PDB file of C-alpha atoms in Angstrom:
ATOM      1  CA  MET A 512       0.000   0.000   0.000  1.00  0.00           C
ATOM      2  CA  THR A 513       1.410   3.385  -0.989  1.00  0.00           C
ATOM      3  CA  GLU A 514       1.468   6.314   1.415  1.00  0.00           C
ATOM      4  CA  ILE A 515      -1.354   8.034  -0.448  1.00  0.00           C
ATOM      5  CA  ASP A 516      -3.404   4.813  -0.385  1.00  0.00           C
ATOM      6  CA  LYS A 517      -2.839   4.696   3.370  1.00  0.00           C
ATOM      7  CA  VAL A 518      -4.033   8.303   3.735  1.00  0.00           C
ATOM      8  CA  PHE A 519      -7.209   7.604   1.759  1.00  0.00           C
ATOM      9  CA  SER A 520      -7.807   4.425   3.734  1.00  0.00           C
ATOM     10  CA  ASP A 521      -7.346   6.316   6.997  1.00  0.00           C
ATOM     11  CA  VAL A 522      -9.797   9.007   5.888  1.00  0.00           C
ATOM     12  CA  ARG A 523     -12.411   6.354   5.039  1.00  0.00           C
ATOM     13  CA  VAL A 524     -11.904   4.607   8.387  1.00  0.00           C
ATOM     14  CA  ILE A 525     -12.171   7.911  10.271  1.00  0.00           C
ATOM     15  CA  HIS A 526     -15.349   8.751   8.363  1.00  0.00           C
ATOM     16  CA  ASP A 527     -16.820   5.335   9.163  1.00  0.00           C
ATOM     17  CA  LYS A 528     -15.922   5.634  12.856  1.00  0.00           C
ATOM     18  CA  LEU A 529     -17.414   9.121  13.100  1.00  0.00           C
ATOM     19  CA  SER A 530     -20.577   7.886  11.404  1.00  0.00           C
ATOM     20  CA  TRP A 531     -20.833   4.971  13.808  1.00  0.00           C
ATOM     21  CA  LEU A 532     -20.171   7.103  16.901  1.00  0.00           C
ATOM     22  CA  ASN A 533     -22.585   9.869  15.896  1.00  0.00           C
ATOM     23  CA  ARG A 534     -25.343   7.866  14.187  1.00  0.00           C
ATOM     24  CA  SER A 535     -27.585   6.879  17.096  1.00  0.00           C
ATOM     25  CA  LYS A 536     -27.557  10.329  18.687  1.00  0.00           C
ATOM     26  CA  MET A 537     -28.235  11.977  15.323  1.00  0.00           C
ATOM     27  CA  GLU A 538     -31.020   9.544  14.432  1.00  0.00           C
ATOM     28  CA  ASN A 539     -32.707   9.965  17.827  1.00  0.00           C
ATOM     29  CA  ALA A 540     -32.431  13.753  17.892  1.00  0.00           C
ATOM     30  CA  LEU A 541     -33.395  14.208  14.231  1.00  0.00           C
ATOM     31  CA  ALA A 542     -36.058  11.493  14.023  1.00  0.00           C
ATOM     32  CA  GLY A 543     -38.236  11.844  10.961  1.00  0.00           C
ATOM     33  CA  TYR A 544     -35.430  13.251   8.814  1.00  0.00           C
ATOM     34  CA  THR A 545     -32.893  11.378   6.732  1.00  0.00           C
ATOM     35  CA  ALA A 546     -29.230  12.390   6.767  1.00  0.00           C
ATOM     36  CA  SER A 547     -29.647  13.718   3.218  1.00  0.00           C
ATOM     37  CA  GLU A 548     -32.589  15.883   4.275  1.00  0.00           C
ATOM     38  CA  VAL A 549     -30.660  17.270   7.245  1.00  0.00           C
ATOM     39  CA  HIS A 550     -27.689  18.131   5.032  1.00  0.00           C
ATOM     40  CA  LEU A 551     -30.007  19.808   2.556  1.00  0.00           C
ATOM     41  CA  LEU A 552     -31.506  21.897   5.386  1.00  0.00           C
ATOM     42  CA  GLU A 553     -27.989  22.669   6.617  1.00  0.00           C
ATOM     43  CA  TYR A 554     -26.933  23.959   3.189  1.00  0.00           C
ATOM     44  CA  ILE A 555     -30.048  26.110   2.820  1.00  0.00           C
ATOM     45  CA  GLY A 556     -29.636  27.390   6.377  1.00  0.00           C
ATOM     46  CA  LYS A 557     -26.055  28.484   5.725  1.00  0.00           C
ATOM     47  CA  ASN A 558     -26.599  30.053   2.298  1.00  0.00           C
ATOM     48  CA  GLU A 559     -28.870  32.622   0.686  1.00  0.00           C
ATOM     49  CA  ASN A 560     -30.801  32.609  -2.574  1.00  0.00           C
ATOM     50  CA  ILE A 561     -30.811  28.830  -2.856  1.00  0.00           C
ATOM     51  CA  ASN A 562     -32.844  27.294  -5.658  1.00  0.00           C
ATOM     52  CA  VAL A 563     -33.150  23.791  -7.103  1.00  0.00           C
ATOM     53  CA  THR A 564     -30.298  24.384  -9.563  1.00  0.00           C
ATOM     54  CA  LYS A 565     -27.848  25.435  -6.838  1.00  0.00           C
ATOM     55  CA  LEU A 566     -28.890  22.487  -4.671  1.00  0.00           C
ATOM     56  CA  ALA A 567     -28.493  20.034  -7.551  1.00  0.00           C
ATOM     57  CA  GLU A 568     -25.028  21.372  -8.348  1.00  0.00           C
ATOM     58  CA  HIS A 569     -23.896  21.319  -4.725  1.00  0.00           C
ATOM     59  CA  PHE A 570     -25.151  17.789  -4.018  1.00  0.00           C
ATOM     60  CA  PHE A 571     -24.275  16.374  -7.480  1.00  0.00           C
ATOM     61  CA  MET A 572     -27.860  15.385  -8.196  1.00  0.00           C
ATOM     62  CA  THR A 573     -30.272  16.100 -10.998  1.00  0.00           C
ATOM     63  CA  ARG A 574     -32.648  19.038 -10.689  1.00  0.00           C
ATOM     64  CA  GLY A 575     -35.535  16.555 -10.814  1.00  0.00           C
ATOM     65  CA  ALA A 576     -34.206  14.546  -7.871  1.00  0.00           C
ATOM     66  CA  MET A 577     -33.546  17.718  -5.904  1.00  0.00           C
ATOM     67  CA  SER A 578     -37.025  19.006  -6.689  1.00  0.00           C
ATOM     68  CA  LYS A 579     -38.439  15.784  -5.223  1.00  0.00           C
ATOM     69  CA  SER A 580     -36.331  16.224  -2.073  1.00  0.00           C
ATOM     70  CA  THR A 581     -37.394  19.831  -1.558  1.00  0.00           C
ATOM     71  CA  LYS A 582     -41.064  18.899  -2.035  1.00  0.00           C
ATOM     72  CA  LYS A 583     -40.719  16.281   0.721  1.00  0.00           C
ATOM     73  CA  LEU A 584     -39.206  18.870   3.051  1.00  0.00           C
ATOM     74  CA  ILE A 585     -41.952  21.361   2.208  1.00  0.00           C
ATOM     75  CA  LYS A 586     -44.520  18.656   3.014  1.00  0.00           C
ATOM     76  CA  LYS A 587     -42.744  18.019   6.350  1.00  0.00           C
ATOM     77  CA  GLY A 588     -42.988  21.737   7.094  1.00  0.00           C
ATOM     78  CA  ALA A 589     -39.215  22.280   7.190  1.00  0.00           C
ATOM     79  CA  LEU A 590     -38.871  24.337   3.992  1.00  0.00           C
ATOM     80  CA  GLN A 591     -40.840  27.018   2.266  1.00  0.00           C
ATOM     81  CA  SER A 592     -40.527  28.231  -1.279  1.00  0.00           C
ATOM     82  CA  LYS A 593     -40.459  31.905  -2.132  1.00  0.00           C
ATOM     83  CA  GLN A 594     -40.201  34.097  -5.163  1.00  0.00           C
ATOM     84  CA  LYS A 595     -38.454  37.441  -5.354  1.00  0.00           C
ATOM     85  CA  GLU A 596     -40.479  40.494  -6.303  1.00  0.00           C
ATOM     86  CA  ASP A 597     -38.224  41.152  -9.306  1.00  0.00           C
ATOM     87  CA  ASN A 598     -38.081  37.507 -10.475  1.00  0.00           C
ATOM     88  CA  LYS A 599     -41.343  35.572 -10.319  1.00  0.00           C
ATOM     89  CA  LYS A 600     -39.897  32.744 -12.424  1.00  0.00           C
ATOM     90  CA  GLU A 601     -37.235  31.533  -9.999  1.00  0.00           C
ATOM     91  CA  ILE A 602     -38.187  29.705  -6.782  1.00  0.00           C
ATOM     92  CA  TYR A 603     -35.933  30.018  -3.729  1.00  0.00           C
ATOM     93  CA  PHE A 604     -36.004  28.070  -0.491  1.00  0.00           C
ATOM     94  CA  THR A 605     -35.810  29.190   3.106  1.00  0.00           C
ATOM     95  CA  LEU A 606     -36.105  27.310   6.351  1.00  0.00           C
ATOM     96  CA  THR A 607     -39.363  27.394   8.243  1.00  0.00           C
ATOM     97  CA  GLU A 608     -39.455  27.428  12.025  1.00  0.00           C
ATOM     98  CA  GLU A 609     -39.331  23.603  11.911  1.00  0.00           C
ATOM     99  CA  GLY A 610     -36.445  23.671   9.443  1.00  0.00           C
ATOM    100  CA  GLN A 611     -34.569  26.095  11.681  1.00  0.00           C
ATOM    101  CA  ARG A 612     -35.204  23.797  14.673  1.00  0.00           C
ATOM    102  CA  VAL A 613     -33.667  20.853  12.780  1.00  0.00           C
ATOM    103  CA  PHE A 614     -30.785  23.044  11.582  1.00  0.00           C
ATOM    104  CA  ASP A 615     -30.059  24.305  15.121  1.00  0.00           C
ATOM    105  CA  LEU A 616     -30.256  20.815  16.605  1.00  0.00           C
ATOM    106  CA  HIS A 617     -27.874  19.481  13.955  1.00  0.00           C
ATOM    107  CA  GLU A 618     -25.407  22.308  14.640  1.00  0.00           C
ATOM    108  CA  GLN A 619     -25.656  21.664  18.383  1.00  0.00           C
ATOM    109  CA  LEU A 620     -24.882  17.974  17.878  1.00  0.00           C
ATOM    110  CA  HIS A 621     -21.837  18.834  15.763  1.00  0.00           C
ATOM    111  CA  GLN A 622     -20.584  21.140  18.524  1.00  0.00           C
ATOM    112  CA  GLU A 623     -21.090  18.334  21.032  1.00  0.00           C
ATOM    113  CA  PHE A 624     -19.141  15.897  18.844  1.00  0.00           C
ATOM    114  CA  ARG A 625     -16.373  18.468  18.341  1.00  0.00           C
ATOM    115  CA  ALA A 626     -16.137  18.932  22.122  1.00  0.00           C
ATOM    116  CA  ARG A 627     -15.811  15.159  22.521  1.00  0.00           C
ATOM    117  CA  ASP A 628     -12.854  15.169  20.121  1.00  0.00           C
ATOM    118  CA  GLN A 629     -11.315  18.469  21.203  1.00  0.00           C
ATOM    119  CA  ASP A 630      -8.270  16.977  22.954  1.00  0.00           C
ATOM    120  CA  VAL A 631      -6.959  15.365  19.788  1.00  0.00           C
ATOM    121  CA  LEU A 632      -7.966  18.347  17.641  1.00  0.00           C
ATOM    122  CA  ASN A 633      -6.072  20.701  19.952  1.00  0.00           C
ATOM    123  CA  SER A 634      -2.946  18.573  19.578  1.00  0.00           C
ATOM    124  CA  ILE A 635      -2.628  19.406  15.859  1.00  0.00           C
ATOM    125  CA  THR A 636      -0.092  22.135  15.247  1.00  0.00           C
ATOM    126  CA  PRO A 637      -1.198  25.124  13.165  1.00  0.00           C
ATOM    127  CA  GLU A 638       1.478  24.223  10.594  1.00  0.00           C
ATOM    128  CA  THR A 639       0.184  20.669  10.212  1.00  0.00           C
ATOM    129  CA  LEU A 640      -3.384  21.892   9.999  1.00  0.00           C
ATOM    130  CA  SER A 641      -2.377  24.385   7.321  1.00  0.00           C
ATOM    131  CA  GLU A 642      -0.667  21.645   5.293  1.00  0.00           C
ATOM    132  CA  VAL A 643      -3.652  19.335   5.568  1.00  0.00           C
ATOM    133  CA  GLU A 644      -6.027  22.139   4.555  1.00  0.00           C
ATOM    134  CA  SER A 645      -3.788  23.066   1.637  1.00  0.00           C
ATOM    135  CA  PHE A 646      -3.731  19.469   0.380  1.00  0.00           C
ATOM    136  CA  LEU A 647      -7.479  19.051   0.788  1.00  0.00           C
ATOM    137  CA  GLN A 648      -8.155  22.294  -1.073  1.00  0.00           C
ATOM    138  CA  ARG A 649      -5.857  21.322  -3.955  1.00  0.00           C
ATOM    139  CA  TYR A 650      -7.449  17.893  -4.182  1.00  0.00           C
ATOM    140  CA  ASN A 651     -10.935  19.375  -3.977  1.00  0.00           C
ATOM    141  CA  ASP A 652     -10.094  21.814  -6.792  1.00  0.00           C
ATOM    142  CA  HIS A 653      -8.747  18.920  -8.874  1.00  0.00           C
ATOM    143  CA  LEU A 654     -11.938  16.902  -8.337  1.00  0.00           C
ATOM    144  CA  SER A 655     -14.070  19.920  -9.271  1.00  0.00           C
ATOM    145  CA  LYS A 656     -12.183  20.234 -12.547  1.00  0.00           C
ATOM    146  CA  GLU A 657     -12.633  16.515 -13.243  1.00  0.00           C
ATOM    147  CA  ILE A 658     -16.368  16.830 -12.582  1.00  0.00           C
ATOM    148  CA  GLN A 659     -16.575  19.756 -14.996  1.00  0.00           C
ATOM    149  CA  LYS A 660     -14.730  17.754 -17.667  1.00  0.00           C
ATOM    150  CA  LYS A 661     -17.115  14.832 -17.218  1.00  0.00           C
ATOM    151  CA  LYS A 662     -20.138  17.126 -17.429  1.00  0.00           C
ATOM    152  CA  LEU A 663     -18.853  18.626 -20.656  1.00  0.00           C
ATOM    153  CA  LYS A 664     -18.349  15.149 -22.160  1.00  0.00           C
ATOM    154  CA  THR A 665     -21.906  14.051 -21.333  1.00  0.00           C
ATOM    155  CA  ARG A 666     -23.530  17.036 -23.048  1.00  0.00           C
TER     156      ARG A 666
END
């Protein structure tokens, strides 16, 4: 196994362990919502002027699939659709009171999980953290370019 293979393996294992550790608390606290729905609410809660197209691009889904997801969340009372006065064609989404409750609860759980892990997180030097962030950003940029290439080929 190469060093880079080891890094990717470690990242997958860490992701799996975090999922296992956090799953039951998340599922209990956010009962009635799937992980995908919670992440959709999180994205809308953290961003403005979000429409189906932006959601589809962010989550790498079709607009049709995202439209289905938003309709489910509207039915659950977590999202509302709005139109701007100057653009009646485009539909934007905002959180309802219920959506904000789910968003806040999700954020609170993440803070709790971060507190649980704070000792090890505090042990990372700023230099190491900067290097890791730099690598992740470069790799993320690379993957974005590859996605764009693939999209252009499928048109």
